[in-house]
């Protein structure tokens, strides 16, 4: 399976990192070895001094497809969860400065903690899903799927122009404002609406 991540999908987050608003979705990959499931702890890696959390809604792909038309896109995912796009911001800043890929900054081991998934049918309106992240019990990020520049269907359409989507692939759909650093001993908890789905201790 592969994990595809959308960058720069919420205007408030684009502004906080002083990035330009993209004219098409920015995306990148994480390898399957980045997955961290069942609320296992995240071990702070030795190669970075500035690991950031980014909370994101995550889609699970349920059908193989390429060049998917927008009107059919919603048939290609059947579950929604929440994840953390853990980012070595120091390595990413260096890569950005040099015009190099973000691979190590975004794709290191454990950089993709993901919750259990909920059936899409649990949601009344996919354009109005609230989610948030608590750091040590204080809310640090909150988002709503209606604020995404590229909605779920746009994301699937755009990715599938370039890459075949396969059953079991995950799509991280971008983070709202409020990203920030973690330190050893922190606890991250991610919620969709009123349900806490993900808990992650930094060790
Ligand atoms: Mg992200």
JSON list of C-alpha atoms and ligand atoms in Angstrom, two decimals:
[
{"chain": "A", "resi": 1, "resn": "UNK", "atom": "CA", "xyz": [0.00, 0.00, 0.00]},
{"chain": "A", "resi": 2, "resn": "UNK", "atom": "CA", "xyz": [1.01, 3.61, -0.32]},
{"chain": "A", "resi": 3, "resn": "UNK", "atom": "CA", "xyz": [0.27, 6.72, 1.69]},
{"chain": "A", "resi": 4, "resn": "UNK", "atom": "CA", "xyz": [-0.35, 9.86, -0.33]},
{"chain": "A", "resi": 5, "resn": "UNK", "atom": "CA", "xyz": [-0.38, 13.17, 1.51]},
{"chain": "A", "resi": 6, "resn": "UNK", "atom": "CA", "xyz": [-1.79, 16.50, 0.40]},
{"chain": "A", "resi": 7, "resn": "UNK", "atom": "CA", "xyz": [0.18, 19.57, 1.41]},
{"chain": "A", "resi": 8, "resn": "UNK", "atom": "CA", "xyz": [-1.11, 23.14, 1.56]},
{"chain": "A", "resi": 9, "resn": "UNK", "atom": "CA", "xyz": [-4.83, 22.37, 1.52]},
{"chain": "A", "resi": 10, "resn": "UNK", "atom": "CA", "xyz": [-6.02, 24.81, 4.20]},
{"chain": "A", "resi": 11, "resn": "UNK", "atom": "CA", "xyz": [-5.46, 28.53, 3.63]},
{"chain": "A", "resi": 12, "resn": "UNK", "atom": "CA", "xyz": [-4.84, 29.28, 7.33]},
{"chain": "A", "resi": 13, "resn": "UNK", "atom": "CA", "xyz": [-1.99, 26.73, 7.46]},
{"chain": "A", "resi": 14, "resn": "UNK", "atom": "CA", "xyz": [-0.47, 27.94, 4.17]},
{"chain": "A", "resi": 15, "resn": "UNK", "atom": "CA", "xyz": [-0.26, 31.42, 5.70]},
{"chain": "A", "resi": 16, "resn": "UNK", "atom": "CA", "xyz": [1.30, 30.27, 8.97]},
{"chain": "A", "resi": 17, "resn": "UNK", "atom": "CA", "xyz": [4.21, 28.68, 7.08]},
{"chain": "A", "resi": 18, "resn": "UNK", "atom": "CA", "xyz": [4.46, 31.60, 4.60]},
{"chain": "A", "resi": 19, "resn": "UNK", "atom": "CA", "xyz": [3.85, 29.34, 1.61]},
{"chain": "A", "resi": 20, "resn": "UNK", "atom": "CA", "xyz": [2.20, 30.34, -1.66]},
{"chain": "A", "resi": 21, "resn": "UNK", "atom": "CA", "xyz": [-1.37, 29.21, -2.36]},
{"chain": "A", "resi": 22, "resn": "UNK", "atom": "CA", "xyz": [-1.02, 26.37, -4.89]},
{"chain": "A", "resi": 23, "resn": "UNK", "atom": "CA", "xyz": [-2.82, 26.32, -8.22]},
{"chain": "A", "resi": 24, "resn": "UNK", "atom": "CA", "xyz": [-3.09, 22.53, -8.08]},
{"chain": "A", "resi": 25, "resn": "UNK", "atom": "CA", "xyz": [-2.82, 20.15, -5.10]},
{"chain": "A", "resi": 26, "resn": "UNK", "atom": "CA", "xyz": [0.68, 19.60, -3.74]},
{"chain": "A", "resi": 27, "resn": "UNK", "atom": "CA", "xyz": [1.22, 15.99, -2.87]},
{"chain": "A", "resi": 28, "resn": "UNK", "atom": "CA", "xyz": [3.94, 13.70, -1.60]},
{"chain": "A", "resi": 29, "resn": "UNK", "atom": "CA", "xyz": [4.28, 10.09, -0.42]},
{"chain": "A", "resi": 30, "resn": "UNK", "atom": "CA", "xyz": [5.12, 8.30, 2.77]},
{"chain": "A", "resi": 31, "resn": "UNK", "atom": "CA", "xyz": [6.25, 4.64, 2.61]},
{"chain": "A", "resi": 32, "resn": "UNK", "atom": "CA", "xyz": [4.26, 1.89, 4.32]},
{"chain": "A", "resi": 33, "resn": "UNK", "atom": "CA", "xyz": [7.03, 1.72, 6.94]},
{"chain": "A", "resi": 34, "resn": "UNK", "atom": "CA", "xyz": [5.93, 5.15, 8.21]},
{"chain": "A", "resi": 35, "resn": "UNK", "atom": "CA", "xyz": [2.62, 3.74, 9.50]},
{"chain": "A", "resi": 36, "resn": "UNK", "atom": "CA", "xyz": [2.06, 3.75, 13.27]},
{"chain": "A", "resi": 37, "resn": "UNK", "atom": "CA", "xyz": [-1.17, 2.06, 14.35]},
{"chain": "A", "resi": 38, "resn": "UNK", "atom": "CA", "xyz": [-3.09, 0.95, 17.45]},
{"chain": "A", "resi": 39, "resn": "UNK", "atom": "CA", "xyz": [-2.08, 4.04, 19.44]},
{"chain": "A", "resi": 40, "resn": "UNK", "atom": "CA", "xyz": [1.50, 2.87, 19.72]},
{"chain": "A", "resi": 41, "resn": "UNK", "atom": "CA", "xyz": [4.02, 5.44, 20.99]},
{"chain": "A", "resi": 42, "resn": "UNK", "atom": "CA", "xyz": [6.07, 7.62, 18.69]},
{"chain": "A", "resi": 43, "resn": "UNK", "atom": "CA", "xyz": [9.80, 7.52, 19.42]},
{"chain": "A", "resi": 44, "resn": "UNK", "atom": "CA", "xyz": [11.48, 10.88, 18.89]},
{"chain": "A", "resi": 45, "resn": "UNK", "atom": "CA", "xyz": [14.11, 10.28, 16.17]},
{"chain": "A", "resi": 46, "resn": "UNK", "atom": "CA", "xyz": [17.75, 11.21, 16.70]},
{"chain": "A", "resi": 47, "resn": "UNK", "atom": "CA", "xyz": [18.10, 12.93, 13.31]},
{"chain": "A", "resi": 48, "resn": "UNK", "atom": "CA", "xyz": [15.81, 15.86, 14.09]},
{"chain": "A", "resi": 49, "resn": "UNK", "atom": "CA", "xyz": [15.45, 18.57, 16.73]},
{"chain": "A", "resi": 50, "resn": "UNK", "atom": "CA", "xyz": [12.14, 19.89, 15.45]},
{"chain": "A", "resi": 51, "resn": "UNK", "atom": "CA", "xyz": [9.45, 17.25, 14.94]},
{"chain": "A", "resi": 52, "resn": "UNK", "atom": "CA", "xyz": [6.02, 18.80, 14.29]},
{"chain": "A", "resi": 53, "resn": "UNK", "atom": "CA", "xyz": [2.52, 17.33, 14.48]},
{"chain": "A", "resi": 54, "resn": "UNK", "atom": "CA", "xyz": [0.00, 17.96, 11.66]},
{"chain": "A", "resi": 55, "resn": "UNK", "atom": "CA", "xyz": [-3.47, 16.53, 12.25]},
{"chain": "A", "resi": 56, "resn": "UNK", "atom": "CA", "xyz": [-5.31, 15.43, 9.10]},
{"chain": "A", "resi": 57, "resn": "UNK", "atom": "CA", "xyz": [-8.40, 13.54, 8.00]},
{"chain": "A", "resi": 58, "resn": "UNK", "atom": "CA", "xyz": [-7.37, 10.30, 6.27]},
{"chain": "A", "resi": 59, "resn": "UNK", "atom": "CA", "xyz": [-9.27, 8.47, 3.52]},
{"chain": "A", "resi": 60, "resn": "UNK", "atom": "CA", "xyz": [-9.02, 4.74, 2.94]},
{"chain": "A", "resi": 61, "resn": "UNK", "atom": "CA", "xyz": [-9.23, 3.71, -0.71]},
{"chain": "A", "resi": 62, "resn": "UNK", "atom": "CA", "xyz": [-11.57, 0.79, -1.44]},
{"chain": "A", "resi": 63, "resn": "UNK", "atom": "CA", "xyz": [-11.23, 0.27, -5.17]},
{"chain": "A", "resi": 64, "resn": "UNK", "atom": "CA", "xyz": [-8.55, 0.35, -7.86]},
{"chain": "A", "resi": 65, "resn": "UNK", "atom": "CA", "xyz": [-8.71, 3.35, -10.16]},
{"chain": "A", "resi": 66, "resn": "UNK", "atom": "CA", "xyz": [-6.84, 5.77, -12.35]},
{"chain": "A", "resi": 67, "resn": "UNK", "atom": "CA", "xyz": [-7.95, 8.90, -14.19]},
{"chain": "A", "resi": 68, "resn": "UNK", "atom": "CA", "xyz": [-11.01, 8.98, -11.96]},
{"chain": "A", "resi": 69, "resn": "UNK", "atom": "CA", "xyz": [-13.66, 11.52, -12.90]},
{"chain": "A", "resi": 70, "resn": "UNK", "atom": "CA", "xyz": [-14.91, 13.80, -10.15]},
{"chain": "A", "resi": 71, "resn": "UNK", "atom": "CA", "xyz": [-18.47, 12.48, -10.35]},
{"chain": "A", "resi": 72, "resn": "UNK", "atom": "CA", "xyz": [-17.23, 8.96, -9.57]},
{"chain": "A", "resi": 73, "resn": "UNK", "atom": "CA", "xyz": [-14.51, 9.89, -7.07]},
{"chain": "A", "resi": 74, "resn": "UNK", "atom": "CA", "xyz": [-16.53, 9.32, -3.90]},
{"chain": "A", "resi": 75, "resn": "UNK", "atom": "CA", "xyz": [-16.99, 5.65, -4.82]},
{"chain": "A", "resi": 76, "resn": "UNK", "atom": "CA", "xyz": [-13.24, 5.11, -4.37]},
{"chain": "A", "resi": 77, "resn": "UNK", "atom": "CA", "xyz": [-13.11, 5.60, -0.59]},
{"chain": "A", "resi": 78, "resn": "UNK", "atom": "CA", "xyz": [-15.35, 4.02, 1.98]},
{"chain": "A", "resi": 79, "resn": "UNK", "atom": "CA", "xyz": [-13.75, 4.87, 5.34]},
{"chain": "A", "resi": 80, "resn": "UNK", "atom": "CA", "xyz": [-12.43, 7.97, 7.07]},
{"chain": "A", "resi": 81, "resn": "UNK", "atom": "CA", "xyz": [-9.97, 8.16, 9.94]},
{"chain": "A", "resi": 82, "resn": "UNK", "atom": "CA", "xyz": [-7.61, 10.68, 11.45]},
{"chain": "A", "resi": 83, "resn": "UNK", "atom": "CA", "xyz": [-3.84, 10.74, 11.33]},
{"chain": "A", "resi": 84, "resn": "UNK", "atom": "CA", "xyz": [-0.76, 12.73, 12.17]},
{"chain": "A", "resi": 85, "resn": "UNK", "atom": "CA", "xyz": [1.58, 13.79, 9.39]},
{"chain": "A", "resi": 86, "resn": "UNK", "atom": "CA", "xyz": [4.64, 13.88, 11.64]},
{"chain": "A", "resi": 87, "resn": "UNK", "atom": "CA", "xyz": [7.20, 16.15, 10.01]},
{"chain": "A", "resi": 88, "resn": "UNK", "atom": "CA", "xyz": [10.88, 16.79, 10.68]},
{"chain": "A", "resi": 89, "resn": "UNK", "atom": "CA", "xyz": [10.47, 20.52, 10.10]},
{"chain": "A", "resi": 90, "resn": "UNK", "atom": "CA", "xyz": [14.21, 21.20, 10.33]},
{"chain": "A", "resi": 91, "resn": "UNK", "atom": "CA", "xyz": [14.95, 18.67, 7.58]},
{"chain": "A", "resi": 92, "resn": "UNK", "atom": "CA", "xyz": [12.01, 19.94, 5.54]},
{"chain": "A", "resi": 93, "resn": "UNK", "atom": "CA", "xyz": [13.20, 23.56, 5.79]},
{"chain": "A", "resi": 94, "resn": "UNK", "atom": "CA", "xyz": [16.67, 22.53, 4.62]},
{"chain": "A", "resi": 95, "resn": "UNK", "atom": "CA", "xyz": [15.15, 20.58, 1.71]},
{"chain": "A", "resi": 96, "resn": "UNK", "atom": "CA", "xyz": [12.92, 23.52, 0.76]},
{"chain": "A", "resi": 97, "resn": "UNK", "atom": "CA", "xyz": [15.90, 25.91, 0.80]},
{"chain": "A", "resi": 98, "resn": "UNK", "atom": "CA", "xyz": [17.87, 23.63, -1.49]},
{"chain": "A", "resi": 99, "resn": "UNK", "atom": "CA", "xyz": [14.93, 22.73, -3.73]},
{"chain": "A", "resi": 100, "resn": "UNK", "atom": "CA", "xyz": [15.29, 19.07, -2.72]},
{"chain": "A", "resi": 101, "resn": "UNK", "atom": "CA", "xyz": [12.55, 16.46, -2.10]},
{"chain": "A", "resi": 102, "resn": "UNK", "atom": "CA", "xyz": [10.86, 16.20, 1.31]},
{"chain": "A", "resi": 103, "resn": "UNK", "atom": "CA", "xyz": [11.25, 12.42, 1.44]},
{"chain": "A", "resi": 104, "resn": "UNK", "atom": "CA", "xyz": [13.23, 12.04, 4.65]},
{"chain": "A", "resi": 105, "resn": "UNK", "atom": "CA", "xyz": [11.46, 14.96, 6.39]},
{"chain": "A", "resi": 106, "resn": "UNK", "atom": "CA", "xyz": [8.05, 13.36, 5.79]},
{"chain": "A", "resi": 107, "resn": "UNK", "atom": "CA", "xyz": [8.62, 9.66, 5.22]},
{"chain": "A", "resi": 108, "resn": "UNK", "atom": "CA", "xyz": [10.69, 8.46, 8.17]},
{"chain": "A", "resi": 109, "resn": "UNK", "atom": "CA", "xyz": [9.63, 5.47, 10.31]},
{"chain": "A", "resi": 110, "resn": "UNK", "atom": "CA", "xyz": [6.55, 6.17, 12.46]},
{"chain": "A", "resi": 111, "resn": "UNK", "atom": "CA", "xyz": [5.83, 9.46, 10.68]},
{"chain": "A", "resi": 112, "resn": "UNK", "atom": "CA", "xyz": [2.23, 8.41, 9.98]},
{"chain": "A", "resi": 113, "resn": "UNK", "atom": "CA", "xyz": [0.26, 7.58, 13.13]},
{"chain": "A", "resi": 114, "resn": "UNK", "atom": "CA", "xyz": [-3.25, 6.63, 11.95]},
{"chain": "A", "resi": 115, "resn": "UNK", "atom": "CA", "xyz": [-6.44, 5.93, 13.91]},
{"chain": "A", "resi": 116, "resn": "UNK", "atom": "CA", "xyz": [-9.01, 3.23, 13.38]},
{"chain": "A", "resi": 117, "resn": "UNK", "atom": "CA", "xyz": [-11.36, 4.10, 10.53]},
{"chain": "A", "resi": 118, "resn": "UNK", "atom": "CA", "xyz": [-15.07, 4.93, 10.54]},
{"chain": "A", "resi": 119, "resn": "UNK", "atom": "CA", "xyz": [-17.40, 3.97, 7.69]},
{"chain": "A", "resi": 120, "resn": "UNK", "atom": "CA", "xyz": [-18.08, 6.89, 5.38]},
{"chain": "A", "resi": 121, "resn": "UNK", "atom": "CA", "xyz": [-21.78, 6.20, 5.88]},
{"chain": "A", "resi": 122, "resn": "UNK", "atom": "CA", "xyz": [-21.41, 7.39, 9.50]},
{"chain": "A", "resi": 123, "resn": "UNK", "atom": "CA", "xyz": [-21.07, 10.96, 8.20]},
{"chain": "A", "resi": 124, "resn": "UNK", "atom": "CA", "xyz": [-24.09, 13.01, 7.17]},
{"chain": "A", "resi": 125, "resn": "UNK", "atom": "CA", "xyz": [-22.10, 15.57, 5.21]},
{"chain": "A", "resi": 126, "resn": "UNK", "atom": "CA", "xyz": [-18.54, 14.95, 3.99]},
{"chain": "A", "resi": 127, "resn": "UNK", "atom": "CA", "xyz": [-18.11, 18.70, 3.48]},
{"chain": "A", "resi": 128, "resn": "UNK", "atom": "CA", "xyz": [-18.78, 19.39, 7.16]},
{"chain": "A", "resi": 129, "resn": "UNK", "atom": "CA", "xyz": [-16.59, 17.11, 9.26]},
{"chain": "A", "resi": 130, "resn": "UNK", "atom": "CA", "xyz": [-15.07, 18.72, 12.35]},
{"chain": "A", "resi": 131, "resn": "UNK", "atom": "CA", "xyz": [-11.80, 17.42, 13.72]},
{"chain": "A", "resi": 132, "resn": "UNK", "atom": "CA", "xyz": [-9.23, 18.60, 16.23]},
{"chain": "A", "resi": 133, "resn": "UNK", "atom": "CA", "xyz": [-5.99, 17.78, 17.98]},
{"chain": "A", "resi": 134, "resn": "UNK", "atom": "CA", "xyz": [-5.19, 18.12, 21.67]},
{"chain": "A", "resi": 135, "resn": "UNK", "atom": "CA", "xyz": [-1.61, 18.43, 22.92]},
{"chain": "A", "resi": 136, "resn": "UNK", "atom": "CA", "xyz": [-1.40, 17.48, 26.60]},
{"chain": "A", "resi": 137, "resn": "UNK", "atom": "CA", "xyz": [-5.12, 18.17, 26.96]},
{"chain": "A", "resi": 138, "resn": "UNK", "atom": "CA", "xyz": [-5.13, 21.59, 25.25]},
{"chain": "A", "resi": 139, "resn": "UNK", "atom": "CA", "xyz": [-6.66, 22.04, 21.82]},
{"chain": "A", "resi": 140, "resn": "UNK", "atom": "CA", "xyz": [-3.94, 23.11, 19.37]},
{"chain": "A", "resi": 141, "resn": "UNK", "atom": "CA", "xyz": [-5.49, 22.47, 15.95]},
{"chain": "A", "resi": 142, "resn": "UNK", "atom": "CA", "xyz": [-9.03, 22.37, 14.68]},
{"chain": "A", "resi": 143, "resn": "UNK", "atom": "CA", "xyz": [-10.35, 21.96, 11.20]},
{"chain": "A", "resi": 144, "resn": "UNK", "atom": "CA", "xyz": [-13.43, 21.30, 9.15]},
{"chain": "A", "resi": 145, "resn": "UNK", "atom": "CA", "xyz": [-13.45, 19.41, 5.87]},
{"chain": "A", "resi": 146, "resn": "UNK", "atom": "CA", "xyz": [-15.49, 22.25, 4.36]},
{"chain": "A", "resi": 147, "resn": "UNK", "atom": "CA", "xyz": [-12.42, 24.52, 4.59]},
{"chain": "A", "resi": 148, "resn": "UNK", "atom": "CA", "xyz": [-10.23, 22.38, 2.36]},
{"chain": "A", "resi": 149, "resn": "UNK", "atom": "CA", "xyz": [-9.18, 24.07, -0.89]},
{"chain": "A", "resi": 150, "resn": "UNK", "atom": "CA", "xyz": [-9.38, 20.68, -2.62]},
{"chain": "A", "resi": 151, "resn": "UNK", "atom": "CA", "xyz": [-12.15, 18.47, -1.29]},
{"chain": "A", "resi": 152, "resn": "UNK", "atom": "CA", "xyz": [-11.99, 14.67, -1.09]},
{"chain": "A", "resi": 153, "resn": "UNK", "atom": "CA", "xyz": [-13.26, 14.20, -4.65]},
{"chain": "A", "resi": 154, "resn": "UNK", "atom": "CA", "xyz": [-10.85, 16.81, -6.08]},
{"chain": "A", "resi": 155, "resn": "UNK", "atom": "CA", "xyz": [-7.97, 15.10, -4.29]},
{"chain": "A", "resi": 156, "resn": "UNK", "atom": "CA", "xyz": [-8.84, 11.68, -5.74]},
{"chain": "A", "resi": 157, "resn": "UNK", "atom": "CA", "xyz": [-9.29, 13.13, -9.22]},
{"chain": "A", "resi": 158, "resn": "UNK", "atom": "CA", "xyz": [-5.90, 14.88, -9.06]},
{"chain": "A", "resi": 159, "resn": "UNK", "atom": "CA", "xyz": [-3.86, 12.03, -7.58]},
{"chain": "A", "resi": 160, "resn": "UNK", "atom": "CA", "xyz": [-5.35, 9.49, -9.96]},
{"chain": "A", "resi": 161, "resn": "UNK", "atom": "CA", "xyz": [-4.21, 11.53, -12.97]},
{"chain": "A", "resi": 162, "resn": "UNK", "atom": "CA", "xyz": [-0.67, 10.52, -12.04]},
{"chain": "A", "resi": 163, "resn": "UNK", "atom": "CA", "xyz": [-0.88, 7.41, -9.88]},
{"chain": "A", "resi": 164, "resn": "UNK", "atom": "CA", "xyz": [-3.15, 4.40, -9.80]},
{"chain": "A", "resi": 165, "resn": "UNK", "atom": "CA", "xyz": [-5.04, 4.23, -6.52]},
{"chain": "A", "resi": 166, "resn": "UNK", "atom": "CA", "xyz": [-5.28, 0.78, -5.03]},
{"chain": "A", "resi": 167, "resn": "UNK", "atom": "CA", "xyz": [-7.48, -0.78, -2.40]},
{"chain": "A", "resi": 168, "resn": "UNK", "atom": "CA", "xyz": [-5.92, -0.14, 1.00]},
{"chain": "A", "resi": 169, "resn": "UNK", "atom": "CA", "xyz": [-4.05, 3.04, 0.06]},
{"chain": "A", "resi": 170, "resn": "UNK", "atom": "CA", "xyz": [-4.38, 5.95, 2.48]},
{"chain": "A", "resi": 171, "resn": "UNK", "atom": "CA", "xyz": [-4.73, 9.61, 1.62]},
{"chain": "A", "resi": 172, "resn": "UNK", "atom": "CA", "xyz": [-3.82, 12.29, 4.18]},
{"chain": "A", "resi": 173, "resn": "UNK", "atom": "CA", "xyz": [-5.92, 15.29, 3.18]},
{"chain": "A", "resi": 174, "resn": "UNK", "atom": "CA", "xyz": [-3.93, 18.22, 4.61]},
{"chain": "A", "resi": 175, "resn": "UNK", "atom": "CA", "xyz": [-3.63, 20.06, 7.89]},
{"chain": "A", "resi": 176, "resn": "UNK", "atom": "CA", "xyz": [-5.27, 23.22, 9.23]},
{"chain": "A", "resi": 177, "resn": "UNK", "atom": "CA", "xyz": [-3.36, 25.93, 11.13]},
{"chain": "A", "resi": 178, "resn": "UNK", "atom": "CA", "xyz": [-1.78, 25.35, 14.51]},
{"chain": "A", "resi": 179, "resn": "UNK", "atom": "CA", "xyz": [1.01, 22.93, 13.68]},
{"chain": "A", "resi": 180, "resn": "UNK", "atom": "CA", "xyz": [3.82, 22.88, 16.21]},
{"chain": "A", "resi": 181, "resn": "UNK", "atom": "CA", "xyz": [6.66, 20.96, 17.84]},
{"chain": "A", "resi": 182, "resn": "UNK", "atom": "CA", "xyz": [6.47, 17.97, 20.16]},
{"chain": "A", "resi": 183, "resn": "UNK", "atom": "CA", "xyz": [8.85, 16.92, 22.90]},
{"chain": "A", "resi": 184, "resn": "UNK", "atom": "CA", "xyz": [9.42, 13.67, 24.74]},
{"chain": "A", "resi": 185, "resn": "UNK", "atom": "CA", "xyz": [6.62, 13.09, 27.24]},
{"chain": "A", "resi": 186, "resn": "UNK", "atom": "CA", "xyz": [3.92, 14.87, 25.21]},
{"chain": "A", "resi": 187, "resn": "UNK", "atom": "CA", "xyz": [0.56, 13.26, 24.51]},
{"chain": "A", "resi": 188, "resn": "UNK", "atom": "CA", "xyz": [-1.31, 13.90, 21.27]},
{"chain": "A", "resi": 189, "resn": "UNK", "atom": "CA", "xyz": [-5.01, 13.05, 20.98]},
{"chain": "A", "resi": 190, "resn": "UNK", "atom": "CA", "xyz": [-6.98, 13.42, 17.75]},
{"chain": "A", "resi": 191, "resn": "UNK", "atom": "CA", "xyz": [-10.74, 13.64, 17.45]},
{"chain": "A", "resi": 192, "resn": "UNK", "atom": "CA", "xyz": [-13.34, 13.52, 14.71]},
{"chain": "A", "resi": 193, "resn": "UNK", "atom": "CA", "xyz": [-16.38, 15.38, 15.99]},
{"chain": "A", "resi": 194, "resn": "UNK", "atom": "CA", "xyz": [-16.81, 14.22, 19.61]},
{"chain": "A", "resi": 195, "resn": "UNK", "atom": "CA", "xyz": [-15.01, 10.91, 19.23]},
{"chain": "A", "resi": 196, "resn": "UNK", "atom": "CA", "xyz": [-11.39, 10.50, 20.26]},
{"chain": "A", "resi": 197, "resn": "UNK", "atom": "CA", "xyz": [-9.92, 8.13, 17.68]},
{"chain": "A", "resi": 198, "resn": "UNK", "atom": "CA", "xyz": [-6.17, 8.49, 18.09]},
{"chain": "A", "resi": 199, "resn": "UNK", "atom": "CA", "xyz": [-3.84, 8.79, 21.03]},
{"chain": "A", "resi": 200, "resn": "UNK", "atom": "CA", "xyz": [-0.07, 9.01, 20.69]},
{"chain": "A", "resi": 201, "resn": "UNK", "atom": "CA", "xyz": [2.59, 9.35, 23.36]},
{"chain": "A", "resi": 202, "resn": "UNK", "atom": "CA", "xyz": [5.93, 10.86, 22.39]},
{"chain": "A", "resi": 203, "resn": "UNK", "atom": "CA", "xyz": [8.73, 8.76, 23.88]},
{"chain": "B", "resi": 1, "resn": "LIG", "atom": "MG1", "xyz": [0.58, 17.53, 6.24]}
]
